[in-house]
XYZ file of C-alpha atoms in Angstrom:
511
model
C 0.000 0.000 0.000
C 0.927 3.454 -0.735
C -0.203 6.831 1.098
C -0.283 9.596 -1.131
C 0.154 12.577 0.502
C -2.345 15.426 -0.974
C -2.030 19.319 -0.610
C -6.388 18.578 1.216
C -4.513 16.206 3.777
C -4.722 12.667 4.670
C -7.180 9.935 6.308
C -6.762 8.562 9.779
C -6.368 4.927 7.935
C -3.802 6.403 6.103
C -1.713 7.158 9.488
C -2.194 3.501 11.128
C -1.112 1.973 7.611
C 2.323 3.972 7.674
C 2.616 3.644 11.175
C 1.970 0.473 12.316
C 1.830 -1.677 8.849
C 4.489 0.076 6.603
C 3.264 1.707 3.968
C 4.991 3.218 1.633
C 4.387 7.456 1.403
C 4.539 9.470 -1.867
C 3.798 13.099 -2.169
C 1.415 14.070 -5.334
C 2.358 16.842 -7.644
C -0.129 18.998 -6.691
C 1.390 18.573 -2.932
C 4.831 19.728 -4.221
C 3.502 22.661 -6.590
C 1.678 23.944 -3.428
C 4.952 23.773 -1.183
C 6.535 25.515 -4.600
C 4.185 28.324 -4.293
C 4.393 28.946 -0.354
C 8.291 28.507 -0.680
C 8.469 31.534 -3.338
C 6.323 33.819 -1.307
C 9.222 33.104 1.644
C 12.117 33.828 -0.757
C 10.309 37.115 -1.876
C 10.107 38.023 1.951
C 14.100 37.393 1.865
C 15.136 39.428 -1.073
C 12.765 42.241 -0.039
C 14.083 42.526 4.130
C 11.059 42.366 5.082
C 10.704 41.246 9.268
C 9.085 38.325 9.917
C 9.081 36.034 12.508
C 11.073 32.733 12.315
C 12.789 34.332 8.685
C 14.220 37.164 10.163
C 13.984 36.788 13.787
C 14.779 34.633 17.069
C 11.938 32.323 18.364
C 9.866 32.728 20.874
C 11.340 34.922 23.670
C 14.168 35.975 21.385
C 11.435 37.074 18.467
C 12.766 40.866 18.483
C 16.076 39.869 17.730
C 16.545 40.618 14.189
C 19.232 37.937 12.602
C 21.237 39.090 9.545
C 20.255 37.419 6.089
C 24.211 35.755 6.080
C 23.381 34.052 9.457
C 19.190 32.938 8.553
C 20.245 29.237 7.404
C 22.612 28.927 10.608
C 19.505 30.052 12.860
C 17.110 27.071 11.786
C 20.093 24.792 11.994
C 20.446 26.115 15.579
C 17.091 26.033 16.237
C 16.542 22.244 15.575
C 19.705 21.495 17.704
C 19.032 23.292 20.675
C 15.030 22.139 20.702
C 16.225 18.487 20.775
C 16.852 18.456 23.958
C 14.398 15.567 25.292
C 15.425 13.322 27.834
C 14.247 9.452 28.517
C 13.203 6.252 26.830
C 12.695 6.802 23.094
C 8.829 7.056 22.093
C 7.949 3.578 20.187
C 8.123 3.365 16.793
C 4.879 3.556 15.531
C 4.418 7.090 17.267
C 7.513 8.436 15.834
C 6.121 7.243 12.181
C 2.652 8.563 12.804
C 4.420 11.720 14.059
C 6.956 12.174 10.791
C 3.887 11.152 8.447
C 1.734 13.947 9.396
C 4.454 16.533 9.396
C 5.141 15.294 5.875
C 1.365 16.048 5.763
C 1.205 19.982 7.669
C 4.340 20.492 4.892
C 2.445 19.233 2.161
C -0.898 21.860 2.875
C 1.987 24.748 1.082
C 1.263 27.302 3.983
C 4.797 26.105 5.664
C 7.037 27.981 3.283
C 8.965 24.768 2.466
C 11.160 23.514 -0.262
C 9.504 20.222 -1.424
C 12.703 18.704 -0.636
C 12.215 18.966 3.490
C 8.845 16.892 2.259
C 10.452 14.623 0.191
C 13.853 14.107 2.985
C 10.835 12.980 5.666
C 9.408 10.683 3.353
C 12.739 8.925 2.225
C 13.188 8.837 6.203
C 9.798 6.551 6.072
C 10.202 4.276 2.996
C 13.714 3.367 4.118
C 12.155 2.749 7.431
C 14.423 5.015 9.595
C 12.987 5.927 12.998
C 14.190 8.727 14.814
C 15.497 8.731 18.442
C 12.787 10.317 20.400
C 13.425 10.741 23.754
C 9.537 10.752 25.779
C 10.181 13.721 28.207
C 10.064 16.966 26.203
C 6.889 18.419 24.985
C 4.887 20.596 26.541
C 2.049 20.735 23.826
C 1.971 24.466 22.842
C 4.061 25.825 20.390
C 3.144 21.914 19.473
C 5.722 19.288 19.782
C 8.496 21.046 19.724
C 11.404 19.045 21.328
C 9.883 15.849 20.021
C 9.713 16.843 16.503
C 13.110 18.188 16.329
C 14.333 14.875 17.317
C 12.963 14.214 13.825
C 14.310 17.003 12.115
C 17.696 16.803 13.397
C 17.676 13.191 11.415
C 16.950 14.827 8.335
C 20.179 16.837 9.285
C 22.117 13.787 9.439
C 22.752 14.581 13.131
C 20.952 12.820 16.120
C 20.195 9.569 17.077
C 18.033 6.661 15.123
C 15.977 3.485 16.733
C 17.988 0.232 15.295
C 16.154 -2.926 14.502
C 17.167 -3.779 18.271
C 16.413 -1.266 19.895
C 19.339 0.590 20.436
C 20.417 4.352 19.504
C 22.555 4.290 16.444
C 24.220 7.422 15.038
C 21.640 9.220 12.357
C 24.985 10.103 9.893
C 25.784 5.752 9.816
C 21.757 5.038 9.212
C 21.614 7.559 6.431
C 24.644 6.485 5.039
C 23.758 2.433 4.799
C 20.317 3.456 3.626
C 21.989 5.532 0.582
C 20.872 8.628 2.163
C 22.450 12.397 3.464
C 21.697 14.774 5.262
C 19.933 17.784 3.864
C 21.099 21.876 4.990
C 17.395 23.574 5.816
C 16.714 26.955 4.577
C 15.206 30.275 6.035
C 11.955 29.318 7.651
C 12.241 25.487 7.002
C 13.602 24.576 10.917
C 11.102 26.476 12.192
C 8.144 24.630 10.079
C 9.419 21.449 10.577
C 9.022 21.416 14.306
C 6.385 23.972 15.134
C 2.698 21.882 15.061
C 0.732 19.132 17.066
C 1.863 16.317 14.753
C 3.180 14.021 18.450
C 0.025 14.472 20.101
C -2.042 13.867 17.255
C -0.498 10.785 16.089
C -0.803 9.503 19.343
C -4.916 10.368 19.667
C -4.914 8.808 16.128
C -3.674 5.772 17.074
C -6.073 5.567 20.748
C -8.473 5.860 18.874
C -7.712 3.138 16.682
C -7.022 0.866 19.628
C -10.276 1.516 21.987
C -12.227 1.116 18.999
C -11.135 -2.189 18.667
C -11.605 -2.739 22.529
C -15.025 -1.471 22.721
C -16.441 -3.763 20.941
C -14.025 -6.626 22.981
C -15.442 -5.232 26.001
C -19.039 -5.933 24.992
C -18.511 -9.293 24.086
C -16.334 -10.187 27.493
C -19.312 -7.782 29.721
C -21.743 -10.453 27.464
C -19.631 -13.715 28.209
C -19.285 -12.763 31.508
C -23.269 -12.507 31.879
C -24.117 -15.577 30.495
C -21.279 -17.422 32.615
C -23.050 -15.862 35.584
C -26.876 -16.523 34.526
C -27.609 -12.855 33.965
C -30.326 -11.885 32.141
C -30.385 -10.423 28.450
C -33.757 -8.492 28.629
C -31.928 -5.108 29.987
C -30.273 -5.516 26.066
C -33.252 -5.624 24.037
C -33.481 -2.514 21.399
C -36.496 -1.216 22.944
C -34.656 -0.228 26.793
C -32.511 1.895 24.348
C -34.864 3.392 22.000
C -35.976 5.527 25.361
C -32.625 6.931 26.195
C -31.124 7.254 22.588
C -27.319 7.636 23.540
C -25.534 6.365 20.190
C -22.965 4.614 21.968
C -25.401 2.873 24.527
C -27.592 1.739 21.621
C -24.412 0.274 20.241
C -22.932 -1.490 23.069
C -26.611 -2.840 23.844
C -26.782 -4.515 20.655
C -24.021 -6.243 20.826
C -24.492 -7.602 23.968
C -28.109 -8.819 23.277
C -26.821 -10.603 20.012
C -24.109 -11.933 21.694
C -26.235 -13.814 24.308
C -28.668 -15.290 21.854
C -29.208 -19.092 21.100
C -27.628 -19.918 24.546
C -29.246 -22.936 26.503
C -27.661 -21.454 29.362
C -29.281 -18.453 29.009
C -32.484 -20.282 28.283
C -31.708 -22.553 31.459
C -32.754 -19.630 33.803
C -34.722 -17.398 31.897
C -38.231 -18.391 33.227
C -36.775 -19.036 37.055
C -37.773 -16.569 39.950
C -35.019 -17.853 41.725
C -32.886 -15.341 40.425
C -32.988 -11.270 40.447
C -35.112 -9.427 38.364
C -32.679 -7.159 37.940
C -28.524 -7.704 37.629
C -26.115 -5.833 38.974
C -24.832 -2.916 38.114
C -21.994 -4.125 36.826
C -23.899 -6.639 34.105
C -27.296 -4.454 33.827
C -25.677 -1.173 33.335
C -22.579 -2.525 31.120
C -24.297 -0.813 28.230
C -24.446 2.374 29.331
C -21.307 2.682 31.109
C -19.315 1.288 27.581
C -21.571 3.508 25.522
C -20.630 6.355 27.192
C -17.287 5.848 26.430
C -18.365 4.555 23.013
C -19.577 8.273 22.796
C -16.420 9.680 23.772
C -14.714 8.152 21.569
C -16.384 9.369 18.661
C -15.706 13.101 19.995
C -12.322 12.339 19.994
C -12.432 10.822 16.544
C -14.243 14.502 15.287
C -11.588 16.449 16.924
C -8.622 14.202 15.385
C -10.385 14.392 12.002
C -10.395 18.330 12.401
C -6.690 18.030 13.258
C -6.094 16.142 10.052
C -7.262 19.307 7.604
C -5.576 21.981 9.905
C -2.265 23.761 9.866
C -1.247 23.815 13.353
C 2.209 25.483 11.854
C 3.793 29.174 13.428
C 4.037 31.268 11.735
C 1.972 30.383 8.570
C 1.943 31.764 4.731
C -0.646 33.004 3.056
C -1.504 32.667 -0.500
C -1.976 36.284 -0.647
C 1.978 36.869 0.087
C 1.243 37.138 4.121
C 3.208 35.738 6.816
C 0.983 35.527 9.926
C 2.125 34.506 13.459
C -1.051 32.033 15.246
C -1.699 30.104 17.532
C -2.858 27.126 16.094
C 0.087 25.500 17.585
C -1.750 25.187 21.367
C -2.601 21.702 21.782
C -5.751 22.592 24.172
C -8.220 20.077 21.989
C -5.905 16.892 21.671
C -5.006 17.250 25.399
C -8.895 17.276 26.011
C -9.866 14.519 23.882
C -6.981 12.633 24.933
C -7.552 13.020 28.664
C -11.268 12.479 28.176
C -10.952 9.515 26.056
C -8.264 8.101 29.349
C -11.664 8.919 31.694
C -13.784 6.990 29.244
C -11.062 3.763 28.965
C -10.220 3.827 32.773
C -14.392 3.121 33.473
C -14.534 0.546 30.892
C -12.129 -1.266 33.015
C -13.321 -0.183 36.132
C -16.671 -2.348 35.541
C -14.716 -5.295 33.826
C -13.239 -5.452 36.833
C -16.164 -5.543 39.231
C -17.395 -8.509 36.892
C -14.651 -10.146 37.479
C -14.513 -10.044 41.036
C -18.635 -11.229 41.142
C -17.392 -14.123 39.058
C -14.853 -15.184 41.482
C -16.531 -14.769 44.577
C -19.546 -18.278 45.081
C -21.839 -15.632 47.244
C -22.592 -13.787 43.885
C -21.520 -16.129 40.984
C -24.161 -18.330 41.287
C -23.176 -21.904 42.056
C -19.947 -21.098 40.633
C -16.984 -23.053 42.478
C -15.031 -20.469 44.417
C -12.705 -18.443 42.346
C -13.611 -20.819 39.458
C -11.867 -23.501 40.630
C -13.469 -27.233 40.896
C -11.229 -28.063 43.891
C -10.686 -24.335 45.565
C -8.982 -24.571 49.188
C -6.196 -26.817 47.460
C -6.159 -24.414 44.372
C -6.954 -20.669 44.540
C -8.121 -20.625 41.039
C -8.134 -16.722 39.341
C -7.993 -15.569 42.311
C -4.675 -13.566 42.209
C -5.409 -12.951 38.681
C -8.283 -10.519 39.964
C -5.813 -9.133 41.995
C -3.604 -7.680 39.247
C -6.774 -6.505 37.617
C -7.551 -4.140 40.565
C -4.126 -2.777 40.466
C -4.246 -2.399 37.176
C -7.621 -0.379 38.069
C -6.258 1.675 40.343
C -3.263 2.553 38.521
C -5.732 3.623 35.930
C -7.311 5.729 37.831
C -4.584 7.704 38.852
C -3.859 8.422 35.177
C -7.393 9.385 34.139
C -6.386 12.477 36.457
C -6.569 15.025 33.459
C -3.136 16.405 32.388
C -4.222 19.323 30.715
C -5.525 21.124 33.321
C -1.887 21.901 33.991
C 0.831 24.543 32.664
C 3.650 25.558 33.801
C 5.234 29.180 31.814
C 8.425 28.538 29.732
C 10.060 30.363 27.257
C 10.695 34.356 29.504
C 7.156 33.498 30.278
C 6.351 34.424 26.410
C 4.764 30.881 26.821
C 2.816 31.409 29.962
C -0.118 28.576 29.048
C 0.452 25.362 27.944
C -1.516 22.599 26.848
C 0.423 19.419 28.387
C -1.517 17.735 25.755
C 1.506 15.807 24.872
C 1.656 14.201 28.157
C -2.339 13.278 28.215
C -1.906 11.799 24.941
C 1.403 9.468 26.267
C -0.511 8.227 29.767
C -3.567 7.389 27.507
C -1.357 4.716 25.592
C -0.642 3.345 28.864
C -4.260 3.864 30.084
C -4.962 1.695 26.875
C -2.350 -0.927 27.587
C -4.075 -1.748 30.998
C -7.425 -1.563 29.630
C -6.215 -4.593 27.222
C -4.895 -6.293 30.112
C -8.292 -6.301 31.987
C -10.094 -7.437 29.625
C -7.967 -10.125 29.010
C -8.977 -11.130 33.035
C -12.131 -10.646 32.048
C -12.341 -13.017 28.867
C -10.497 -15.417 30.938
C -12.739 -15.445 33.878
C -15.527 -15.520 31.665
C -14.784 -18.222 29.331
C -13.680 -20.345 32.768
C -17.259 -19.694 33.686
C -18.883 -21.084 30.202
C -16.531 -24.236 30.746
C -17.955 -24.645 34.310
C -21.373 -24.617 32.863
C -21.086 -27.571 31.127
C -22.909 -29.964 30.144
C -25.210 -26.178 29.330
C -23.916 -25.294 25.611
C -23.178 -21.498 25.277
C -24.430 -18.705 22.678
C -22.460 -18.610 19.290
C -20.220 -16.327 20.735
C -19.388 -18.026 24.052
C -18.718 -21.542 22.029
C -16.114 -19.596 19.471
C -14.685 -18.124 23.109
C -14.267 -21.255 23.784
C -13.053 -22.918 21.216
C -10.145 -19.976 20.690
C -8.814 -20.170 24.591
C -9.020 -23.492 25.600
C -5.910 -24.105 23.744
C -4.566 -21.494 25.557
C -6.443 -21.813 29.425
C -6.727 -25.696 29.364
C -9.696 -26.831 31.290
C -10.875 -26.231 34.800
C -8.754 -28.321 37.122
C -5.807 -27.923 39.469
C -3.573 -24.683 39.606
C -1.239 -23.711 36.703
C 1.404 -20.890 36.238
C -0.919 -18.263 35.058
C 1.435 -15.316 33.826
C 2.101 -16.991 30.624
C -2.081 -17.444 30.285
C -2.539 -14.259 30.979
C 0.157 -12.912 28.176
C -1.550 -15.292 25.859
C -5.152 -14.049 26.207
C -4.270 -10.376 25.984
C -2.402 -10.945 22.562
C -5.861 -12.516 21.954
C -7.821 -9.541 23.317
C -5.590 -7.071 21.247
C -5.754 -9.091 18.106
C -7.849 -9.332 15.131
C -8.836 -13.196 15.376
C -11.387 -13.529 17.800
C -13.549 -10.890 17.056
C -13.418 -12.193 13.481
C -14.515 -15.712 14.347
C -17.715 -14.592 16.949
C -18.956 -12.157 13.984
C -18.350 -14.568 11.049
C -20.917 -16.485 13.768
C -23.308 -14.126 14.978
C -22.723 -11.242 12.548
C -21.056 -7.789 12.165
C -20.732 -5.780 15.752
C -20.647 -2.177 16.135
């Protein structure tokens, strides 16, 4: 697959296929004629001595300091050198391509003032598959990524570091050399434009989104195993509950779940019995609206991301009528919201996994399940433990759906006196993400341990593909077994394509 990068932008597909499966990036001629046309009106600026920020001047505190036309190439090679100054682990590679591919992209709008050669250099950086050393600590989100993306721009330099194949930091000069590459000298304006913009944050929200997509609809079908396994009820599911509170997410998640638990004889073991509650428990009644919510949330962030996409989030910016105007569209204020929103939204979908969880384990609640789904418990402890690392996971999740961008701190001579910190809400929600994966992994376990216990009862569709998927991977219900390795095993499931594809080639497409 290739992206083809067009002067109107790109898609958010086109930003997980570059950064997570390698595609290969091309700009289009209109893309280059447009950085053409910005790049002239910068040159005209130069030959005429006109003042302008970033051309003619230091940066931010040091913008009234007018720099001599001899010494304009050596400021935006100073500029990228003394901005990459992050400290840290380096960011993983799929951010770091995300990040490069949509500065190829705010270049490629011609309002940068650019040669189509910076475009081009950040592309060849992609198709060879050279990743840039970036260090996580750095970015404050306003003035956008700064430190981050010169990182990046100090590759294109042939200066800085590069993530090897293993890992290590390997000099940029001796991974541009073995690629057939060099370094490139930037022009008036060009370090300025290449660092200047959102492009970290955003690629990170990008790819969240992305992800809890995927685990919103893995979250209804564990909340719907797990309500079967524990003879819940499905009639809280059925269309017409939602039709009265018309939440698009809740609708959604309902759905799901009440497909999901059709054609179950365990479900039709209990439906007609007073024995049980009327009503579940939070935790299994209100699973719909609690993952809708988020659900909802997530499709906010999607609209602001999508809006990021088409914008120029560049300082200062050029003008097809010959202007060169300083803005703020740098401030990261609506990625650091969405980001730290969509953490709230993730953090409660794994809140109420969790509580599931812990009903399933405990025989007061489970009903007639063996204590902490173990046939011999006393002997064995079961998943016991297992729901102990999903309530520290919790917890630590809560602590990070503590908004970051209802910080600042001034930098800069206090010339930057409000920042967004959306860089760093955007960072915890990967990890925010990371533990929602692994508690719903607890979840599918505990759930699908539940179905087994069931037996000779045959599950729904769904809860027989379950099944059929982990019991390679869980074994059977019996005596205690080193459960780390389990555990690793059903995330990758949870994470990965495969199951979802085999309970909707069953029961049908899920929203």
């Amino acid at each position: 697959m290739t992206v083809i990068v067009e002067p109107t932008g790109i898609a958010p597909g086109d930003v997980a296929a570059v950064a997570r499966a390698d595609a290969q990036v091309s700009l289009s001629d209109a893309a280059i004629a447009a950085m053409q046309a910005s790049r002239a009106i910068v040159d005209d600026i130069e030959r005429d001595g006109r003042p302008v920020y970033g051309v003619s001047t230091g940066f931010g505190a040091l913008a009234n300091t007018f720099i001599a036309p001899e010494r304009r190439a050596e400021l935006q090679h100073a500029l990228i050198r003394s901005h990459a100054a992050g400290v840290g682990a380096p960011m993983p590679r799929e951010v770091v391509r995300a990040m490069m591919l949509l500065r190829v992209r705010s270049l490629a709008l011609g309002h940068s003032g650019v040669r189509p050669l910076v475009a081009q250099s950040l592309v060849d950086l992609l198709n060879h598959d050279i990743t840039p050393w970036v260090p996580e600590h750095g970015s404050l989100g306003a003035s956008g990524d700064l430190a981050p993306l010169a990182h990046c721009a100090l590759v294109l330099m042939g200066e800085g570091w590069v993530l090897g194949k293993d890992g290590a930091r390997v000099a940029a000069e001796d991974a541009l050399h073995a690629a057939g590459l060099t370094g490139i000298s930037l022009s008036a304006k060009e370090g300025l434009a290449l660092i200047n913009g959102t492009d970290g944050m955003l690629a990170m929200l990008l790819l969240a989104c992305d992800d809890l997509g995927h685990l919103c609809t893995v979250a209804d079908v564990t909340a719907a195993l797990s309500i079967e396994a524990m003879l819940g009820t499905d009639r809280p599911f059925h269309p017409s509950i939602h039709e009265i509170r018309p939440h698009p997410g809740q609708g959604a998640s309902a759905a799901n779940m009440y497909k999901l638990l059709q054609q179950s004889s365990i479900m039709d073991s209990h439906r007609d019995d007073l024995e049980h509650a009327v009503q579940d428990a939070y935790s299994m009644r209100c699973a719909p609206q609690v993952a809708g919510a988020a659900r909802d949330t997530l499709d906010f962030a999607r609209t602001v991301a999508a809006r990021e996409l088409v914008s120029l989030a560049d300082n200062p910016v050029v003008l097809p009528d010959g202007r060169v105007e300083s803005t703020g569209n740098f401030h990261g204020a609506p990625l650091g919201f969405a980001a730290d929103f969509l953490a709230i939204a993730a953090a409660e979908i794994g809140s109420i996994s969790e509580r599931r969880v812990d009903r399933l384990l405990d025989m007061t609640r489970s009903r007639d399940l063996p204590p902490f789904l173990s046939p011999d418990a006393g002997v064995n402890s079961g998943l016991m433990i297992a729901q102990y690392t999903a309530a520290g996971i919790v917890a630590e999740n809560r602590r990070l759906a503590s908004p970051a961008s209802v910080d600042t701190i001034p930098t800069s001579g206090m010339q930057e006196d409000h920042v967004s910190m959306g860089w760093a809400a955007a960072k915890k929600l990967r990890v925010v993400l990371d533990n929602l994966t692994s508690l719903l992994a607890v979840e599918l376990l505990a759930a699908v341990r539940g179905l087994q216990l069931r037996a000779p009862l045959t599950p729904s569709p769904a809860g027989r593909i379950a099944i059929e998927q982990l019991t390679p991977l869980i074994g059977t219900p019996g005596p205690d077994v080193f459960m780390a390795p389990i555990l690793e095993q059903v995330r990758a499931a949870v994470s990965g394509p495969d199951l979802l594809t085999a309970i909707e080639a069953e029961v049908g497409p899920l929203a």
